[in-house]
Amino acid sequence: MELLKGKKAIVTGGTSGIGREIARTFAENGADVVVFGTNPDNAKAAIEEIEKSKISADQKVESRIVNVSDMNAVNEAISAILAEWGQVDILVNNAGITRDNLLMKMSEQDWDDVMQVNLKSVYNTCKALARPMMKAKTGKIINISSVVGLNGNAGQVNYAASKSGMIGFTQSLAKELATRGISVNCIAPGYIKTRMTEVLSDQVKESVLTQIPMRKIGSPTDIAQAALFLASGMSNYITGQVITVDGGMVM
Ligand code: NAD
């Protein structure tokens, strides 16, 4: 398919897991893609894989080492991309971390780190791209939240607050930009098989499975397909929404 032919996309945290599959799916649909990540080895491996999914030789696929919680680093990277590409049509805010603990044991550092990477990053990238997207009168912003941002989860007050914050941010920015041809939506993944969930104990994994009506964990492809829909013209009358992709966990 060529749903994103000629479109230019940035995927943060696109060097592994869900973000990498989103970037690969966008390339498979004709987009030029830049992935932001922090690990050069992962970035190299991601680019090799994404390159193979391109549908035309002149599609551009690049990686940049960018700490998305650092506003100056984000501004610098986005300015360079705009100078090279002219515009960015699609932004996926996917970079995220967990630092789980019960509130009573959670350090201030763990609170701050999660807020910086998961939420401040969304402010940084959207702030840098809102004006260029407004000028271009087009844009699709997709924020990767979580079902935990909708329902909460014991042991994750920092992560859940950051993911709920993302939803409030999305709805507010959607209202600010709705008349400018820019849509802003969230995807709330449920339990998806990636590095982030592989570290959970078997006991936790089994307990999560009982909460999923479909009784199976999701794959990064399940999320990438939803992101493709929101990035494409198929979703042009949709903004400010949260699409849960979770096997029925939240309903
Ligand atoms: P992952 O650990 O494979 O991916 C996270 C990505 O974020 C990595 O590529 C990492 O390099 C990047 N990243 C982390 N800190 C960064 C920083 N400061 N600057 C730039 N990049 C940074 O995990 P994943 O499961 O693919 O997670 C992707 C997103 O999906 C996250 O936002 C996560 O919260 C969300 N999510 C995942 C699940 C799940 O079950 N796996 C469920 C709900 C939501």
mmCIF file of C-alpha atoms and ligand atoms in Angstrom:
data_model
loop_
_atom_site.group_PDB
_atom_site.id
_atom_site.type_symbol
_atom_site.label_atom_id
_atom_site.label_comp_id
_atom_site.label_asym_id
_atom_site.label_seq_id
_atom_site.Cartn_x
_atom_site.Cartn_y
_atom_site.Cartn_z
ATOM 1 C CA MET A 1 0.000 0.000 0.000
ATOM 2 C CA GLU A 2 1.027 3.597 -0.468
ATOM 3 C CA LEU A 3 -1.084 5.312 2.182
ATOM 4 C CA LEU A 4 1.722 7.714 3.138
ATOM 5 C CA LYS A 5 3.372 8.267 -0.240
ATOM 6 C CA GLY A 6 5.365 11.519 -0.208
ATOM 7 C CA LYS A 7 4.732 12.122 3.515
ATOM 8 C CA LYS A 8 7.542 12.904 5.933
ATOM 9 C CA ALA A 9 7.437 11.437 9.435
ATOM 10 C CA ILE A 10 9.355 11.668 12.710
ATOM 11 C CA VAL A 11 9.004 8.753 15.148
ATOM 12 C CA THR A 12 10.563 9.290 18.584
ATOM 13 C CA GLY A 13 11.882 6.140 20.235
ATOM 14 C CA GLY A 14 11.745 4.636 16.749
ATOM 15 C CA THR A 15 14.867 2.578 17.291
ATOM 16 C CA SER A 16 13.170 -0.319 19.097
ATOM 17 C CA GLY A 17 9.866 -1.984 19.966
ATOM 18 C CA ILE A 18 6.624 -0.261 19.020
ATOM 19 C CA GLY A 19 8.302 2.843 17.564
ATOM 20 C CA ARG A 20 10.511 0.811 15.271
ATOM 21 C CA GLU A 21 7.523 -1.107 13.911
ATOM 22 C CA ILE A 22 5.618 2.167 13.403
ATOM 23 C CA ALA A 23 8.587 3.599 11.470
ATOM 24 C CA ARG A 24 8.896 0.403 9.396
ATOM 25 C CA THR A 25 5.162 0.418 8.599
ATOM 26 C CA PHE A 26 5.301 4.077 7.565
ATOM 27 C CA ALA A 27 8.250 3.323 5.240
ATOM 28 C CA GLU A 28 6.331 0.342 3.844
ATOM 29 C CA ASN A 29 3.569 2.808 2.979
ATOM 30 C CA GLY A 30 5.834 5.230 1.132
ATOM 31 C CA ALA A 31 6.836 7.754 3.828
ATOM 32 C CA ASP A 32 10.250 9.299 4.429
ATOM 33 C CA VAL A 33 11.081 8.526 8.064
ATOM 34 C CA VAL A 34 13.449 9.838 10.741
ATOM 35 C CA VAL A 35 13.681 7.902 13.987
ATOM 36 C CA PHE A 36 14.914 9.534 17.193
ATOM 37 C CA GLY A 37 16.648 7.319 19.755
ATOM 38 C CA THR A 38 19.403 7.329 22.337
ATOM 39 C CA ASN A 39 21.298 4.132 21.499
ATOM 40 C CA PRO A 40 23.510 4.224 18.341
ATOM 41 C CA ASP A 41 23.579 0.403 17.973
ATOM 42 C CA ASN A 42 19.781 0.176 18.124
ATOM 43 C CA ALA A 43 19.527 3.094 15.709
ATOM 44 C CA LYS A 44 21.795 1.352 13.185
ATOM 45 C CA ALA A 45 19.869 -1.925 13.437
ATOM 46 C CA ALA A 46 16.534 -0.107 13.116
ATOM 47 C CA ILE A 47 17.623 1.739 9.984
ATOM 48 C CA GLU A 48 18.835 -1.483 8.357
ATOM 49 C CA GLU A 49 15.431 -3.063 8.982
ATOM 50 C CA ILE A 50 13.357 -0.030 7.971
ATOM 51 C CA GLU A 51 15.405 0.400 4.754
ATOM 52 C CA LYS A 52 14.280 -3.081 3.660
ATOM 53 C CA SER A 53 10.622 -2.037 3.914
ATOM 54 C CA LYS A 54 10.905 0.977 1.604
ATOM 55 C CA ILE A 55 8.782 0.802 -1.535
ATOM 56 C CA SER A 56 10.851 3.218 -3.599
ATOM 57 C CA ALA A 57 14.594 3.805 -3.833
ATOM 58 C CA ASP A 58 14.314 7.576 -3.337
ATOM 59 C CA GLN A 59 12.558 7.302 0.050
ATOM 60 C CA LYS A 60 14.693 8.714 2.857
ATOM 61 C CA VAL A 61 15.221 6.771 6.094
ATOM 62 C CA GLU A 62 17.404 8.312 8.800
ATOM 63 C CA SER A 63 18.157 8.044 12.497
ATOM 64 C CA ARG A 64 19.212 10.760 14.893
ATOM 65 C CA ILE A 65 20.547 10.443 18.414
ATOM 66 C CA VAL A 66 18.234 12.840 20.259
ATOM 67 C CA ASN A 67 17.326 12.861 23.941
ATOM 68 C CA VAL A 68 13.700 13.927 23.580
ATOM 69 C CA SER A 69 13.523 15.317 27.110
ATOM 70 C CA ASP A 70 16.173 17.910 26.155
ATOM 71 C CA MET A 71 14.419 20.849 24.508
ATOM 72 C CA ASN A 72 17.559 22.250 22.873
ATOM 73 C CA ALA A 73 18.456 18.864 21.384
ATOM 74 C CA VAL A 74 14.905 18.459 20.017
ATOM 75 C CA ASN A 75 14.883 21.996 18.558
ATOM 76 C CA GLU A 76 18.243 21.431 16.900
ATOM 77 C CA ALA A 77 17.220 18.100 15.373
ATOM 78 C CA ILE A 78 13.848 19.339 14.137
ATOM 79 C CA SER A 79 15.384 22.505 12.639
ATOM 80 C CA ALA A 80 17.897 20.364 10.754
ATOM 81 C CA ILE A 81 15.141 18.039 9.468
ATOM 82 C CA LEU A 82 12.973 20.990 8.383
ATOM 83 C CA ALA A 83 15.960 22.517 6.587
ATOM 84 C CA GLU A 84 16.571 19.233 4.757
ATOM 85 C CA TRP A 85 12.963 18.164 4.069
ATOM 86 C CA GLY A 86 11.034 21.445 3.959
ATOM 87 C CA GLN A 87 8.246 20.095 6.170
ATOM 88 C CA VAL A 88 7.208 17.325 8.547
ATOM 89 C CA ASP A 89 3.719 15.879 7.991
ATOM 90 C CA ILE A 90 3.583 13.257 10.747
ATOM 91 C CA LEU A 91 4.946 13.270 14.301
ATOM 92 C CA VAL A 92 4.717 10.172 16.496
ATOM 93 C CA ASN A 93 5.619 10.756 20.141
ATOM 94 C CA ASN A 94 6.472 7.197 21.137
ATOM 95 C CA ALA A 95 9.633 7.489 23.284
ATOM 96 C CA GLY A 96 8.905 6.323 26.806
ATOM 97 C CA ILE A 97 10.388 4.751 29.918
ATOM 98 C CA THR A 98 9.161 3.092 33.104
ATOM 99 C CA ARG A 99 10.668 3.454 36.592
ATOM 100 C CA ASP A 100 8.136 1.387 38.530
ATOM 101 C CA ASN A 101 7.749 1.395 42.298
ATOM 102 C CA LEU A 102 5.091 1.927 44.914
ATOM 103 C CA LEU A 103 4.680 5.612 45.742
ATOM 104 C CA MET A 104 6.049 5.040 49.235
ATOM 105 C CA LYS A 105 9.327 3.815 47.728
ATOM 106 C CA MET A 106 9.500 5.966 44.592
ATOM 107 C CA SER A 107 12.432 8.351 44.448
ATOM 108 C CA GLU A 108 12.095 11.918 43.224
ATOM 109 C CA GLN A 109 14.560 11.011 40.456
ATOM 110 C CA ASP A 110 12.292 8.221 39.193
ATOM 111 C CA TRP A 111 9.323 10.605 39.187
ATOM 112 C CA ASP A 112 11.275 13.327 37.350
ATOM 113 C CA ASP A 113 12.879 10.985 34.795
ATOM 114 C CA VAL A 114 9.539 9.509 33.720
ATOM 115 C CA MET A 115 7.888 12.930 33.485
ATOM 116 C CA GLN A 116 10.789 14.317 31.452
ATOM 117 C CA VAL A 117 11.002 11.471 28.939
ATOM 118 C CA ASN A 118 7.303 10.621 28.623
ATOM 119 C CA LEU A 119 5.604 14.012 28.929
ATOM 120 C CA LYS A 120 8.024 16.927 28.662
ATOM 121 C CA SER A 121 9.235 15.354 25.397
ATOM 122 C CA VAL A 122 5.747 15.757 23.910
ATOM 123 C CA TYR A 123 5.804 19.461 24.754
ATOM 124 C CA ASN A 124 9.284 19.731 23.197
ATOM 125 C CA THR A 125 8.475 18.067 19.871
ATOM 126 C CA CYS A 126 4.992 19.576 19.466
ATOM 127 C CA LYS A 127 6.266 23.061 20.312
ATOM 128 C CA ALA A 128 8.979 22.729 17.680
ATOM 129 C CA LEU A 129 6.602 21.445 14.990
ATOM 130 C CA ALA A 130 3.298 23.268 15.650
ATOM 131 C CA ARG A 131 4.246 26.430 13.782
ATOM 132 C CA PRO A 132 5.720 24.713 10.693
ATOM 133 C CA MET A 133 2.666 22.412 10.549
ATOM 134 C CA MET A 134 0.329 25.427 10.871
ATOM 135 C CA LYS A 135 2.175 27.143 8.033
ATOM 136 C CA ALA A 136 1.837 24.008 5.905
ATOM 137 C CA LYS A 137 -1.856 23.703 6.959
ATOM 138 C CA THR A 138 -1.381 19.991 7.451
ATOM 139 C CA GLY A 139 -0.162 17.673 10.171
ATOM 140 C CA LYS A 140 -0.865 14.459 12.016
ATOM 141 C CA ILE A 141 0.379 14.196 15.595
ATOM 142 C CA ILE A 142 0.080 10.798 17.266
ATOM 143 C CA ASN A 143 0.940 10.377 20.934
ATOM 144 C CA ILE A 144 1.555 6.902 22.327
ATOM 145 C CA SER A 145 -0.109 6.878 25.738
ATOM 146 C CA SER A 146 -1.162 3.696 27.576
ATOM 147 C CA VAL A 147 -4.216 1.991 29.064
ATOM 148 C CA VAL A 148 -2.487 2.747 32.373
ATOM 149 C CA GLY A 149 -3.116 6.442 31.624
ATOM 150 C CA LEU A 150 -6.846 5.648 31.490
ATOM 151 C CA ASN A 151 -7.197 3.194 34.377
ATOM 152 C CA GLY A 152 -4.116 3.699 36.573
ATOM 153 C CA ASN A 153 -1.913 0.903 37.882
ATOM 154 C CA ALA A 154 -0.472 0.210 41.324
ATOM 155 C CA GLY A 155 3.298 0.654 41.248
ATOM 156 C CA GLN A 156 3.205 3.116 38.362
ATOM 157 C CA VAL A 157 2.029 6.513 39.666
ATOM 158 C CA ASN A 158 4.788 8.261 37.703
ATOM 159 C CA TYR A 159 4.150 6.376 34.452
ATOM 160 C CA ALA A 160 0.342 6.568 34.740
ATOM 161 C CA ALA A 161 0.465 10.310 35.494
ATOM 162 C CA SER A 162 2.710 10.889 32.469
ATOM 163 C CA LYS A 163 0.406 8.861 30.194
ATOM 164 C CA SER A 164 -2.774 10.558 31.516
ATOM 165 C CA GLY A 165 -0.985 13.881 31.063
ATOM 166 C CA MET A 166 -0.382 12.961 27.453
ATOM 167 C CA ILE A 167 -4.127 12.491 26.939
ATOM 168 C CA GLY A 168 -4.953 15.924 28.409
ATOM 169 C CA PHE A 169 -2.182 17.434 26.293
ATOM 170 C CA THR A 170 -3.562 15.717 23.176
ATOM 171 C CA GLN A 171 -7.138 16.914 23.708
ATOM 172 C CA SER A 172 -6.005 20.483 24.418
ATOM 173 C CA LEU A 173 -3.651 20.698 21.442
ATOM 174 C CA ALA A 174 -6.301 19.087 19.210
ATOM 175 C CA LYS A 175 -8.644 21.966 20.125
ATOM 176 C CA GLU A 176 -5.906 24.555 19.491
ATOM 177 C CA LEU A 177 -4.999 23.197 16.058
ATOM 178 C CA ALA A 178 -8.286 21.783 14.747
ATOM 179 C CA THR A 179 -8.976 24.664 12.340
ATOM 180 C CA ARG A 180 -5.414 24.528 10.997
ATOM 181 C CA GLY A 181 -5.639 21.171 9.268
ATOM 182 C CA ILE A 182 -3.726 19.449 12.058
ATOM 183 C CA SER A 183 -5.089 16.476 13.972
ATOM 184 C CA VAL A 184 -3.762 15.297 17.326
ATOM 185 C CA ASN A 185 -4.697 11.864 18.638
ATOM 186 C CA CYS A 186 -3.523 9.268 21.135
ATOM 187 C CA ILE A 187 -3.107 5.546 20.939
ATOM 188 C CA ALA A 188 -3.378 3.752 24.277
ATOM 189 C CA PRO A 189 -1.689 0.368 23.891
ATOM 190 C CA GLY A 190 -2.546 -2.389 26.308
ATOM 191 C CA TYR A 191 -0.037 -5.140 27.001
ATOM 192 C CA ILE A 192 2.341 -5.345 24.010
ATOM 193 C CA LYS A 193 5.279 -7.725 23.600
ATOM 194 C CA THR A 194 8.415 -5.539 23.649
ATOM 195 C CA ARG A 195 11.550 -5.008 25.715
ATOM 196 C CA MET A 196 9.455 -2.905 28.133
ATOM 197 C CA THR A 197 7.159 -5.813 29.033
ATOM 198 C CA GLU A 198 9.683 -8.648 28.705
ATOM 199 C CA VAL A 199 11.229 -7.623 32.048
ATOM 200 C CA LEU A 200 7.972 -8.311 33.935
ATOM 201 C CA SER A 201 7.860 -11.442 36.076
ATOM 202 C CA ASP A 202 5.915 -14.499 34.870
ATOM 203 C CA GLN A 203 3.483 -13.942 37.726
ATOM 204 C CA VAL A 204 2.726 -10.379 36.581
ATOM 205 C CA LYS A 205 2.427 -11.532 32.947
ATOM 206 C CA GLU A 206 -0.082 -14.234 33.890
ATOM 207 C CA SER A 207 -2.085 -11.808 36.002
ATOM 208 C CA VAL A 208 -2.215 -9.267 33.122
ATOM 209 C CA LEU A 209 -3.453 -11.961 30.727
ATOM 210 C CA THR A 210 -6.493 -12.582 32.933
ATOM 211 C CA GLN A 211 -7.449 -8.913 32.466
ATOM 212 C CA ILE A 212 -7.410 -9.144 28.653
ATOM 213 C CA PRO A 213 -10.734 -10.349 27.199
ATOM 214 C CA MET A 214 -8.921 -11.647 24.076
ATOM 215 C CA ARG A 215 -6.545 -13.587 26.396
ATOM 216 C CA LYS A 216 -3.460 -12.768 24.352
ATOM 217 C CA ILE A 217 -0.799 -10.085 24.381
ATOM 218 C CA GLY A 218 -0.527 -7.635 21.506
ATOM 219 C CA SER A 219 2.315 -7.138 19.043
ATOM 220 C CA PRO A 220 4.023 -3.915 17.938
ATOM 221 C CA THR A 221 2.286 -4.457 14.576
ATOM 222 C CA ASP A 222 -1.120 -4.073 16.257
ATOM 223 C CA ILE A 223 -0.069 -0.587 17.385
ATOM 224 C CA ALA A 224 1.643 0.276 14.089
ATOM 225 C CA GLN A 225 -1.568 -0.469 12.147
ATOM 226 C CA ALA A 226 -3.516 1.972 14.340
ATOM 227 C CA ALA A 227 -0.744 4.559 13.912
ATOM 228 C CA LEU A 228 -0.881 4.073 10.132
ATOM 229 C CA PHE A 229 -4.630 4.745 10.192
ATOM 230 C CA LEU A 230 -4.180 7.926 12.265
ATOM 231 C CA ALA A 231 -1.268 9.098 10.093
ATOM 232 C CA SER A 232 -3.146 8.539 6.828
ATOM 233 C CA GLY A 233 -5.972 10.360 5.081
ATOM 234 C CA MET A 234 -8.342 7.642 6.310
ATOM 235 C CA SER A 235 -8.636 9.458 9.655
ATOM 236 C CA ASN A 236 -9.047 13.037 8.409
ATOM 237 C CA TYR A 237 -12.205 13.803 10.463
ATOM 238 C CA ILE A 238 -10.792 12.381 13.711
ATOM 239 C CA THR A 239 -9.024 14.538 16.294
ATOM 240 C CA GLY A 240 -8.577 14.642 20.077
ATOM 241 C CA GLN A 241 -9.319 10.926 20.423
ATOM 242 C CA VAL A 242 -7.760 8.072 22.336
ATOM 243 C CA ILE A 243 -7.828 4.766 20.475
ATOM 244 C CA THR A 244 -7.211 1.853 22.815
ATOM 245 C CA VAL A 245 -5.468 -1.103 21.170
ATOM 246 C CA ASP A 246 -5.581 -3.582 23.999
ATOM 247 C CA GLY A 247 -7.515 -6.776 23.250
ATOM 248 C CA GLY A 248 -10.482 -5.289 25.096
ATOM 249 C CA MET A 249 -8.805 -4.444 28.433
ATOM 250 C CA VAL A 250 -10.455 -1.021 28.663
ATOM 251 C CA MET A 251 -14.110 -0.889 27.660
HETATM 252 P P1 NAD B 1 10.928 0.187 24.187
HETATM 253 O O1 NAD B 1 11.708 0.309 25.445
HETATM 254 O O2 NAD B 1 11.334 -0.836 23.201
HETATM 255 O O3 NAD B 1 10.884 1.566 23.412
HETATM 256 C C1 NAD B 1 11.048 2.802 24.019
HETATM 257 C C2 NAD B 1 11.852 3.677 23.094
HETATM 258 O O4 NAD B 1 11.990 4.972 23.671
HETATM 259 C C3 NAD B 1 13.269 3.144 22.864
HETATM 260 O O5 NAD B 1 13.538 3.173 21.476
HETATM 261 C C4 NAD B 1 14.154 4.132 23.582
HETATM 262 O O6 NAD B 1 15.407 4.319 22.960
HETATM 263 C C5 NAD B 1 13.324 5.404 23.475
HETATM 264 N N1 NAD B 1 13.696 6.377 24.480
HETATM 265 C C6 NAD B 1 13.720 6.208 25.831
HETATM 266 N N2 NAD B 1 14.169 7.353 26.403
HETATM 267 C C7 NAD B 1 14.419 8.221 25.399
HETATM 268 C C8 NAD B 1 14.902 9.564 25.351
HETATM 269 N N3 NAD B 1 15.210 10.247 26.458
HETATM 270 N N4 NAD B 1 15.039 10.159 24.137
HETATM 271 C C9 NAD B 1 14.737 9.480 23.012
HETATM 272 N N5 NAD B 1 14.279 8.227 22.988
HETATM 273 C C10 NAD B 1 14.126 7.609 24.180
HETATM 274 O O7 NAD B 1 9.423 -0.014 24.663
HETATM 275 P P2 NAD B 1 8.047 -0.041 23.848
HETATM 276 O O8 NAD B 1 7.206 -1.022 24.534
HETATM 277 O O9 NAD B 1 8.268 -0.154 22.394
HETATM 278 O O10 NAD B 1 7.451 1.395 24.200
HETATM 279 C C11 NAD B 1 7.106 2.382 23.220
HETATM 280 C C12 NAD B 1 6.030 3.297 23.784
HETATM 281 O O11 NAD B 1 4.831 2.546 23.986
HETATM 282 C C13 NAD B 1 6.376 3.888 25.144
HETATM 283 O O12 NAD B 1 5.955 5.238 25.197
HETATM 284 C C14 NAD B 1 5.568 3.054 26.106
HETATM 285 O O13 NAD B 1 5.260 3.749 27.282
HETATM 286 C C15 NAD B 1 4.340 2.781 25.273
HETATM 287 N N6 NAD B 1 3.562 1.615 25.736
HETATM 288 C C16 NAD B 1 4.090 0.349 25.700
HETATM 289 C C17 NAD B 1 3.316 -0.728 26.128
HETATM 290 C C18 NAD B 1 3.809 -2.139 26.100
HETATM 291 O O14 NAD B 1 3.075 -3.018 26.574
HETATM 292 N N7 NAD B 1 4.979 -2.427 25.566
HETATM 293 C C19 NAD B 1 2.022 -0.490 26.609
HETATM 294 C C20 NAD B 1 1.528 0.802 26.639
HETATM 295 C C21 NAD B 1 2.305 1.858 26.184
#
